[in-house]
Every structure is written in C-alpha cells, then in structure tokens.
PDB file of C-alpha atoms in Angstrom:
ATOM      1  CA  MET T 705      43.897 -44.720  38.860  1.00 95.00           C
ATOM      2  CA  LEU T 706      43.361 -44.090  42.549  1.00 97.00           C
ATOM      3  CA  GLU T 707      41.884 -47.032  44.424  1.00 97.00           C
ATOM      4  CA  CYS T 708      40.424 -47.194  47.933  1.00 97.00           C
ATOM      5  CA  SER T 709      39.922 -50.791  49.083  1.00 97.00           C
ATOM      6  CA  GLY T 710      38.098 -51.714  52.278  1.00 97.00           C
ATOM      7  CA  VAL T 711      39.090 -48.471  53.969  1.00 96.00           C
ATOM      8  CA  ALA T 712      38.069 -47.710  57.542  1.00 95.00           C
ATOM      9  CA  CYS T 713      38.710 -44.313  59.116  1.00 95.00           C
ATOM     10  CA  ALA T 714      38.494 -43.317  62.744  1.00 91.00           C
ATOM     11  CA  ARG T 715      38.720 -40.207  64.873  1.00 88.00           C
ATOM     12  CA  GLY T 716      40.395 -41.231  68.079  1.00 86.00           C
ATOM     13  CA  ASP T 717      38.702 -44.440  69.204  1.00 86.00           C
ATOM     14  CA  ARG T 718      35.492 -43.708  67.301  1.00 88.00           C
ATOM     15  CA  LEU T 719      34.983 -45.433  63.960  1.00 92.00           C
ATOM     16  CA  LEU T 720      33.671 -43.038  61.311  1.00 93.00           C
ATOM     17  CA  PHE T 721      33.105 -45.578  58.540  1.00 94.00           C
ATOM     18  CA  ASP T 722      34.476 -48.911  57.420  1.00 94.00           C
ATOM     19  CA  ASN T 723      34.793 -51.142  54.363  1.00 95.00           C
ATOM     20  CA  LEU T 724      34.749 -48.186  51.964  1.00 96.00           C
ATOM     21  CA  SER T 725      35.850 -49.041  48.429  1.00 97.00           C
ATOM     22  CA  PHE T 726      35.866 -47.039  45.211  1.00 97.00           C
ATOM     23  CA  VAL T 727      38.034 -46.462  42.150  1.00 98.00           C
ATOM     24  CA  ALA T 728      38.745 -43.008  40.713  1.00 98.00           C
ATOM     25  CA  LYS T 729      39.959 -43.380  37.142  1.00 97.00           C
ATOM     26  CA  SER T 730      41.853 -40.896  34.995  1.00 97.00           C
ATOM     27  CA  GLY T 731      39.442 -38.358  33.539  1.00 97.00           C
ATOM     28  CA  SER T 732      36.956 -38.709  36.377  1.00 97.00           C
ATOM     29  CA  ILE T 733      35.420 -36.604  39.130  1.00 98.00           C
ATOM     30  CA  THR T 734      34.501 -38.302  42.400  1.00 98.00           C
ATOM     31  CA  LEU T 735      32.261 -36.498  44.881  1.00 97.00           C
ATOM     32  CA  VAL T 736      32.402 -37.670  48.492  1.00 96.00           C
ATOM     33  CA  ILE T 737      29.258 -36.571  50.308  1.00 95.00           C
ATOM     34  CA  GLY T 738      28.089 -36.901  53.884  1.00 91.00           C
ATOM     35  CA  ASN T 739      26.805 -35.024  56.905  1.00 88.00           C
ATOM     36  CA  ASN T 740      28.989 -33.063  59.293  1.00 86.00           C
ATOM     37  CA  GLY T 741      31.103 -35.491  61.279  1.00 86.00           C
ATOM     38  CA  SER T 742      30.687 -38.332  58.792  1.00 89.00           C
ATOM     39  CA  GLY T 743      34.406 -38.369  57.976  1.00 92.00           C
ATOM     40  CA  LYS T 744      34.722 -36.518  54.661  1.00 94.00           C
ATOM     41  CA  THR T 745      37.748 -34.492  55.692  1.00 94.00           C
ATOM     42  CA  THR T 746      39.276 -37.484  57.454  1.00 95.00           C
ATOM     43  CA  LEU T 747      38.949 -39.531  54.257  1.00 96.00           C
ATOM     44  CA  LEU T 748      40.597 -36.834  52.141  1.00 96.00           C
ATOM     45  CA  ARG T 749      43.454 -36.475  54.601  1.00 94.00           C
ATOM     46  CA  THR T 750      43.836 -40.256  54.596  1.00 94.00           C
ATOM     47  CA  ILE T 751      43.972 -40.267  50.799  1.00 94.00           C
ATOM     48  CA  MET T 752      46.791 -37.719  51.089  1.00 92.00           C
ATOM     49  CA  GLY T 753      48.672 -39.990  53.494  1.00 90.00           C
ATOM     50  CA  LEU T 754      48.459 -37.356  56.226  1.00 91.00           C
ATOM     51  CA  ILE T 755      46.736 -39.758  58.615  1.00 91.00           C
ATOM     52  CA  PRO T 756      46.690 -43.568  58.458  1.00 91.00           C
ATOM     53  CA  ALA T 757      43.599 -45.592  57.637  1.00 93.00           C
ATOM     54  CA  ALA T 758      42.345 -47.776  60.485  1.00 93.00           C
ATOM     55  CA  SER T 759      42.252 -50.592  57.936  1.00 95.00           C
ATOM     56  CA  GLY T 760      42.259 -51.109  54.180  1.00 96.00           C
ATOM     57  CA  SER T 761      44.486 -49.540  51.547  1.00 95.00           C
ATOM     58  CA  ILE T 762      44.660 -46.481  49.306  1.00 96.00           C
ATOM     59  CA  LYS T 763      46.824 -46.696  46.203  1.00 95.00           C
ATOM     60  CA  LEU T 764      47.669 -44.568  43.183  1.00 95.00           C
ATOM     61  CA  ASP T 765      48.584 -46.688  40.171  1.00 93.00           C
ATOM     62  CA  GLY T 766      49.237 -49.597  42.513  1.00 92.00           C
ATOM     63  CA  GLU T 767      51.518 -47.707  44.908  1.00 92.00           C
ATOM     64  CA  GLY T 768      50.421 -47.180  48.488  1.00 91.00           C
ATOM     65  CA  ILE T 769      50.036 -43.491  49.337  1.00 90.00           C
ATOM     66  CA  THR T 770      52.062 -42.144  52.250  1.00 82.00           C
ATOM     67  CA  THR T 771      53.772 -38.816  52.829  1.00 79.00           C
ATOM     68  CA  SER T 772      57.059 -40.466  51.826  1.00 79.00           C
ATOM     69  CA  SER T 773      55.874 -42.383  48.753  1.00 81.00           C
ATOM     70  CA  GLY T 774      56.863 -41.207  45.306  1.00 84.00           C
ATOM     71  CA  CYS T 775      53.288 -40.870  44.102  1.00 89.00           C
ATOM     72  CA  ILE T 776      52.464 -38.181  46.676  1.00 88.00           C
ATOM     73  CA  SER T 777      54.117 -35.627  44.376  1.00 89.00           C
ATOM     74  CA  GLN T 778      51.296 -36.257  41.895  1.00 93.00           C
ATOM     75  CA  ILE T 779      48.595 -35.104  44.336  1.00 94.00           C
ATOM     76  CA  THR T 780      47.525 -31.624  45.449  1.00 95.00           C
ATOM     77  CA  TYR T 781      45.265 -31.209  48.476  1.00 95.00           C
ATOM     78  CA  VAL T 782      43.224 -28.092  49.258  1.00 96.00           C
ATOM     79  CA  GLY T 783      41.439 -28.313  52.597  1.00 91.00           C
ATOM     80  CA  HIS T 784      38.280 -26.464  53.616  1.00 84.00           C
ATOM     81  CA  LYS T 785      40.449 -24.242  55.818  1.00 78.00           C
ATOM     82  CA  PRO T 786      43.094 -22.424  53.728  1.00 75.00           C
ATOM     83  CA  ALA T 787      46.579 -23.649  54.621  1.00 73.00           C
ATOM     84  CA  CYS T 788      48.185 -20.256  54.131  1.00 81.00           C
ATOM     85  CA  THR T 789      50.329 -18.208  56.492  1.00 79.00           C
ATOM     86  CA  GLY T 790      48.401 -15.051  57.357  1.00 80.00           C
ATOM     87  CA  ASN T 791      51.375 -12.679  57.297  1.00 89.00           C
ATOM     88  CA  MET T 792      52.472 -13.739  53.821  1.00 94.00           C
ATOM     89  CA  THR T 793      51.312 -11.744  50.818  1.00 96.00           C
ATOM     90  CA  VAL T 794      49.431 -13.463  48.019  1.00 96.00           C
ATOM     91  CA  GLN T 795      52.514 -13.145  45.799  1.00 95.00           C
ATOM     92  CA  GLU T 796      54.681 -14.793  48.444  1.00 95.00           C
ATOM     93  CA  ILE T 797      52.205 -17.646  48.828  1.00 94.00           C
ATOM     94  CA  LEU T 798      52.119 -18.321  45.086  1.00 94.00           C
ATOM     95  CA  GLU T 799      55.908 -18.222  44.882  1.00 93.00           C
ATOM     96  CA  PHE T 800      56.238 -20.590  47.843  1.00 92.00           C
ATOM     97  CA  TRP T 801      53.917 -23.151  46.244  1.00 91.00           C
ATOM     98  CA  ALA T 802      55.735 -22.796  42.926  1.00 90.00           C
ATOM     99  CA  GLN T 803      59.076 -23.371  44.627  1.00 89.00           C
ATOM    100  CA  CYS T 804      57.746 -26.566  46.215  1.00 85.00           C
ATOM    101  CA  LYS T 805      56.751 -27.913  42.794  1.00 84.00           C
ATOM    102  CA  ASN T 806      59.478 -26.244  40.698  1.00 80.00           C
ATOM    103  CA  SER T 807      56.724 -24.550  38.683  1.00 79.00           C
ATOM    104  CA  SER T 808      57.444 -20.817  38.887  1.00 83.00           C
ATOM    105  CA  GLU T 809      56.227 -20.373  35.310  1.00 86.00           C
ATOM    106  CA  LEU T 810      52.670 -21.163  36.478  1.00 90.00           C
ATOM    107  CA  THR T 811      52.259 -18.413  39.084  1.00 93.00           C
ATOM    108  CA  ASP T 812      51.181 -15.795  36.547  1.00 94.00           C
ATOM    109  CA  ALA T 813      48.667 -18.172  34.984  1.00 94.00           C
ATOM    110  CA  ALA T 814      47.159 -18.940  38.386  1.00 95.00           C
ATOM    111  CA  ALA T 815      46.993 -15.258  39.329  1.00 96.00           C
ATOM    112  CA  CYS T 816      45.335 -14.426  36.021  1.00 96.00           C
ATOM    113  CA  PHE T 817      42.797 -17.258  36.185  1.00 96.00           C
ATOM    114  CA  PHE T 818      41.651 -16.422  39.714  1.00 97.00           C
ATOM    115  CA  GLY T 819      41.857 -12.641  39.264  1.00 97.00           C
ATOM    116  CA  LEU T 820      44.537 -12.219  41.915  1.00 97.00           C
ATOM    117  CA  TYR T 821      46.611  -9.437  40.328  1.00 96.00           C
ATOM    118  CA  PRO T 822      44.931  -6.600  42.318  1.00 97.00           C
ATOM    119  CA  ILE T 823      45.693  -8.342  45.629  1.00 97.00           C
ATOM    120  CA  LEU T 824      49.184  -9.771  45.058  1.00 97.00           C
ATOM    121  CA  ASP T 825      50.716  -7.395  47.613  1.00 97.00           C
ATOM    122  CA  VAL T 826      47.960  -7.912  50.214  1.00 97.00           C
ATOM    123  CA  ARG T 827      48.649 -10.074  53.255  1.00 96.00           C
ATOM    124  CA  PHE T 828      46.514 -13.198  53.311  1.00 95.00           C
ATOM    125  CA  LYS T 829      45.076 -12.412  56.754  1.00 93.00           C
ATOM    126  CA  ASN T 830      43.645  -9.129  55.433  1.00 96.00           C
ATOM    127  CA  LEU T 831      41.620 -10.761  52.653  1.00 95.00           C
ATOM    128  CA  SER T 832      37.912 -11.558  52.779  1.00 95.00           C
ATOM    129  CA  SER T 833      36.964 -15.236  53.097  1.00 94.00           C
ATOM    130  CA  GLY T 834      36.025 -15.312  49.413  1.00 95.00           C
ATOM    131  CA  TRP T 835      39.416 -14.029  48.290  1.00 96.00           C
ATOM    132  CA  GLN T 836      41.168 -16.341  50.725  1.00 95.00           C
ATOM    133  CA  LYS T 837      39.351 -19.239  49.075  1.00 96.00           C
ATOM    134  CA  ARG T 838      40.446 -18.112  45.611  1.00 96.00           C
ATOM    135  CA  VAL T 839      44.051 -17.925  46.764  1.00 96.00           C
ATOM    136  CA  ALA T 840      43.835 -21.384  48.348  1.00 96.00           C
ATOM    137  CA  LEU T 841      42.375 -22.891  45.170  1.00 97.00           C
ATOM    138  CA  SER T 842      45.066 -21.272  43.023  1.00 96.00           C
ATOM    139  CA  ARG T 843      47.403 -23.892  44.464  1.00 94.00           C
ATOM    140  CA  LEU T 844      45.767 -26.378  42.090  1.00 96.00           C
ATOM    141  CA  LEU T 845      47.046 -24.467  39.066  1.00 94.00           C
ATOM    142  CA  VAL T 846      50.451 -23.624  40.510  1.00 94.00           C
ATOM    143  CA  SER T 847      51.106 -27.234  41.524  1.00 91.00           C
ATOM    144  CA  ASN T 848      49.732 -28.671  38.265  1.00 88.00           C
ATOM    145  CA  THR T 849      49.532 -32.235  39.558  1.00 93.00           C
ATOM    146  CA  ARG T 850      47.617 -35.141  38.099  1.00 95.00           C
ATOM    147  CA  VAL T 851      45.352 -35.675  41.121  1.00 97.00           C
ATOM    148  CA  TRP T 852      43.368 -32.945  42.867  1.00 97.00           C
ATOM    149  CA  VAL T 853      41.804 -33.557  46.283  1.00 98.00           C
ATOM    150  CA  VAL T 854      39.602 -30.649  47.395  1.00 97.00           C
ATOM    151  CA  ASP T 855      37.468 -30.264  50.522  1.00 96.00           C
ATOM    152  CA  GLU T 856      34.341 -28.100  50.058  1.00 95.00           C
ATOM    153  CA  PRO T 857      35.565 -26.444  46.842  1.00 95.00           C
ATOM    154  CA  PHE T 858      32.754 -23.880  46.655  1.00 94.00           C
ATOM    155  CA  SER T 859      32.525 -22.657  50.241  1.00 93.00           C
ATOM    156  CA  ASN T 860      32.750 -18.847  50.601  1.00 93.00           C
ATOM    157  CA  LEU T 861      32.738 -18.297  46.827  1.00 95.00           C
ATOM    158  CA  ASP T 862      30.425 -15.916  44.978  1.00 96.00           C
ATOM    159  CA  PRO T 863      28.510 -17.190  41.903  1.00 95.00           C
ATOM    160  CA  ASP T 864      31.148 -15.958  39.443  1.00 95.00           C
ATOM    161  CA  ALA T 865      33.913 -17.747  41.337  1.00 96.00           C
ATOM    162  CA  VAL T 866      31.798 -20.915  41.595  1.00 96.00           C
ATOM    163  CA  ALA T 867      31.460 -20.969  37.801  1.00 95.00           C
ATOM    164  CA  LEU T 868      35.201 -20.377  37.467  1.00 96.00           C
ATOM    165  CA  VAL T 869      36.087 -23.285  39.747  1.00 96.00           C
ATOM    166  CA  GLN T 870      33.494 -25.552  38.152  1.00 96.00           C
ATOM    167  CA  ASN T 871      35.085 -24.949  34.750  1.00 96.00           C
ATOM    168  CA  LEU T 872      38.562 -25.524  36.174  1.00 96.00           C
ATOM    169  CA  ILE T 873      37.589 -28.887  37.664  1.00 97.00           C
ATOM    170  CA  LEU T 874      35.737 -30.057  34.558  1.00 96.00           C
ATOM    171  CA  THR T 875      38.698 -29.093  32.369  1.00 96.00           C
ATOM    172  CA  ARG T 876      41.130 -30.982  34.600  1.00 96.00           C
ATOM    173  CA  ALA T 877      39.018 -34.120  34.316  1.00 97.00           C
ATOM    174  CA  GLU T 878      38.627 -33.706  30.550  1.00 96.00           C
ATOM    175  CA  ARG T 879      42.426 -33.589  30.274  1.00 96.00           C
ATOM    176  CA  GLY T 880      42.828 -36.891  32.069  1.00 97.00           C
ATOM    177  CA  GLY T 881      43.206 -35.744  35.649  1.00 97.00           C
ATOM    178  CA  ILE T 882      41.675 -37.358  38.716  1.00 98.00           C
ATOM    179  CA  VAL T 883      39.550 -35.048  40.864  1.00 98.00           C
ATOM    180  CA  ILE T 884      38.189 -36.007  44.284  1.00 98.00           C
ATOM    181  CA  LEU T 885      35.894 -33.511  45.999  1.00 97.00           C
ATOM    182  CA  ALA T 886      34.083 -33.531  49.325  1.00 96.00           C
ATOM    183  CA  ASP T 887      30.867 -31.699  50.128  1.00 92.00           C
ATOM    184  CA  HIS T 888      27.700 -31.981  52.168  1.00 87.00           C
ATOM    185  CA  LYS T 889      25.429 -32.961  49.300  1.00 83.00           C
ATOM    186  CA  LYS T 890      25.362 -33.973  45.661  1.00 83.00           C
ATOM    187  CA  SER T 891      26.089 -31.088  43.314  1.00 81.00           C
ATOM    188  CA  ASP T 892      24.276 -30.358  40.070  1.00 85.00           C
ATOM    189  CA  LEU T 893      27.519 -28.786  38.852  1.00 88.00           C
ATOM    190  CA  PHE T 894      29.017 -32.230  38.218  1.00 91.00           C
ATOM    191  CA  ILE T 895      26.184 -34.399  36.933  1.00 89.00           C
ATOM    192  CA  ASP T 896      28.525 -37.147  35.705  1.00 91.00           C
ATOM    193  CA  ALA T 897      30.539 -37.388  38.914  1.00 95.00           C
ATOM    194  CA  GLN T 898      30.926 -40.677  40.730  1.00 96.00           C
ATOM    195  CA  ILE T 899      29.172 -40.355  44.100  1.00 96.00           C
ATOM    196  CA  VAL T 900      30.690 -41.827  47.254  1.00 96.00           C
ATOM    197  CA  GLN T 901      28.113 -41.543  50.036  1.00 94.00           C
ATOM    198  CA  LEU T 902      29.474 -41.768  53.557  1.00 93.00           C
ATOM    199  CA  PRO T 903      27.088 -43.245  56.133  1.00 88.00           C
ATOM    200  CA  PRO T 904      25.767 -41.301  59.124  1.00 78.00           C
ATOM    201  CA  GLN T 905      28.026 -41.304  62.148  1.00 66.00           C
ATOM    202  CA  ILE T 906      28.642 -44.777  63.508  1.00 55.00           C
ATOM    203  CA  ALA T 907      27.773 -44.660  67.186  1.00 50.00           C
ATOM    204  CA  ALA T 908      29.439 -46.682  69.938  1.00 44.00           C
ATOM    205  CA  HIS T 909      31.899 -48.391  67.587  1.00 48.00           C
ATOM    206  CA  THR T 910      35.625 -48.466  68.124  1.00 48.00           C
ATOM    207  CA  ALA T 911      38.358 -48.542  65.538  1.00 50.00           C
ATOM    208  CA  PRO T 912      39.755 -51.958  64.612  1.00 49.00           C
ATOM    209  CA  GLU T 913      42.997 -52.984  66.268  1.00 47.00           C
TER     210      GLU T 913
END
C-alpha cells in the first residue's frame, strides 16, 4: 500500500496544505481533488519523490519514496503536461519508455490500445493536444508498473478516449494496482474512488522549518 502520513507541501515559502494523511491500498483508485493552486500537482510530484515534503512521510509498502529508493521503479507518473520531446516521433517515444523499463514487448500493445499506429512516424510536436495526451498516457501501459500516478487524466481527450482511459484505470485497479489521480472535481467515472479533498489555498502561512 501507499501511505501518506501528516504530509505538508509548500511552493516556495507558501504552505499549500498540511497534515494530509491517506492510505491507497492495492486494488484502489484515489482521486485527489482541489481548486487551481491548491497543490494537486505538487502532491503528486511529492509522491513521486521529485520534490520533498515540507513535513510528514510518503511510503510504499513501508519504504520511503525518493528518486533513489528501490520502490520508485514500481511507480509511473504522467503529468498534466506531456513529458515528451517534441522532435521525437511517437515510435521513438514508446521505444524510449520501453528501454527505461526493459519492456519492449509492450510497445505494440500500448500503440494498439491507444490507436497510435497511424501516427507512429509523426513527431510529437506536430500532434494535436488530444493525440499528445494519448501518447503521454500510453506510458502507463509501456511501463506496466504497480502504481500509477496521473495528473488530470482526461484533459484534452474526446469522449471515446475518455471511455478508453476510464476502462484502463478501472482494469488496473481490478488487477490489484494502485491508482492515484488528480483533478479539479469529483468524477462520476470512478464512483468507488477514495476522495482526498485538498483545502483552498492557505493564505499568509509559511512552510515549517
């Protein structure tokens, strides 16, 4: 399980939230919701070990998560802005991710699931925002990790793609995965999801020393 205990996150000297605790068990979907600026993306990046928590701890199966910890290999993060090099083709992006995870056998499955075959030779920068989102989300299948952390999973997607991603996330949870999503509001697509509500922006507070 993934456990956040008494976590505080800050942006610079401004405290975004504090004393946040929740447990995401195997087979579960957790939806982090909050307004713009409430710290959703900061929390997800903290879960990934990309930035430190101001206080508290985040652990996966009892191990603290940092970029150098062993458990980080079990987590895949997809941010709301695609982390793809614009000059690379879709095929090159899939192959790069597969190389990172030693999972080259999964590139075809990811391309098939997200309908990427017609655009494999297209440079990422030349794709529409909807296709860029599909490519970014295909990392989940190529990496095939136990924990998925996804920021705004449905942004820029058409209804057909939304249904596709909804099914993908539900299937991952049904197979024992841990899925943590962030969005602006509660989604009817995941009625059984655990909800983690971030408070409105905390004004005039500084991060703990």
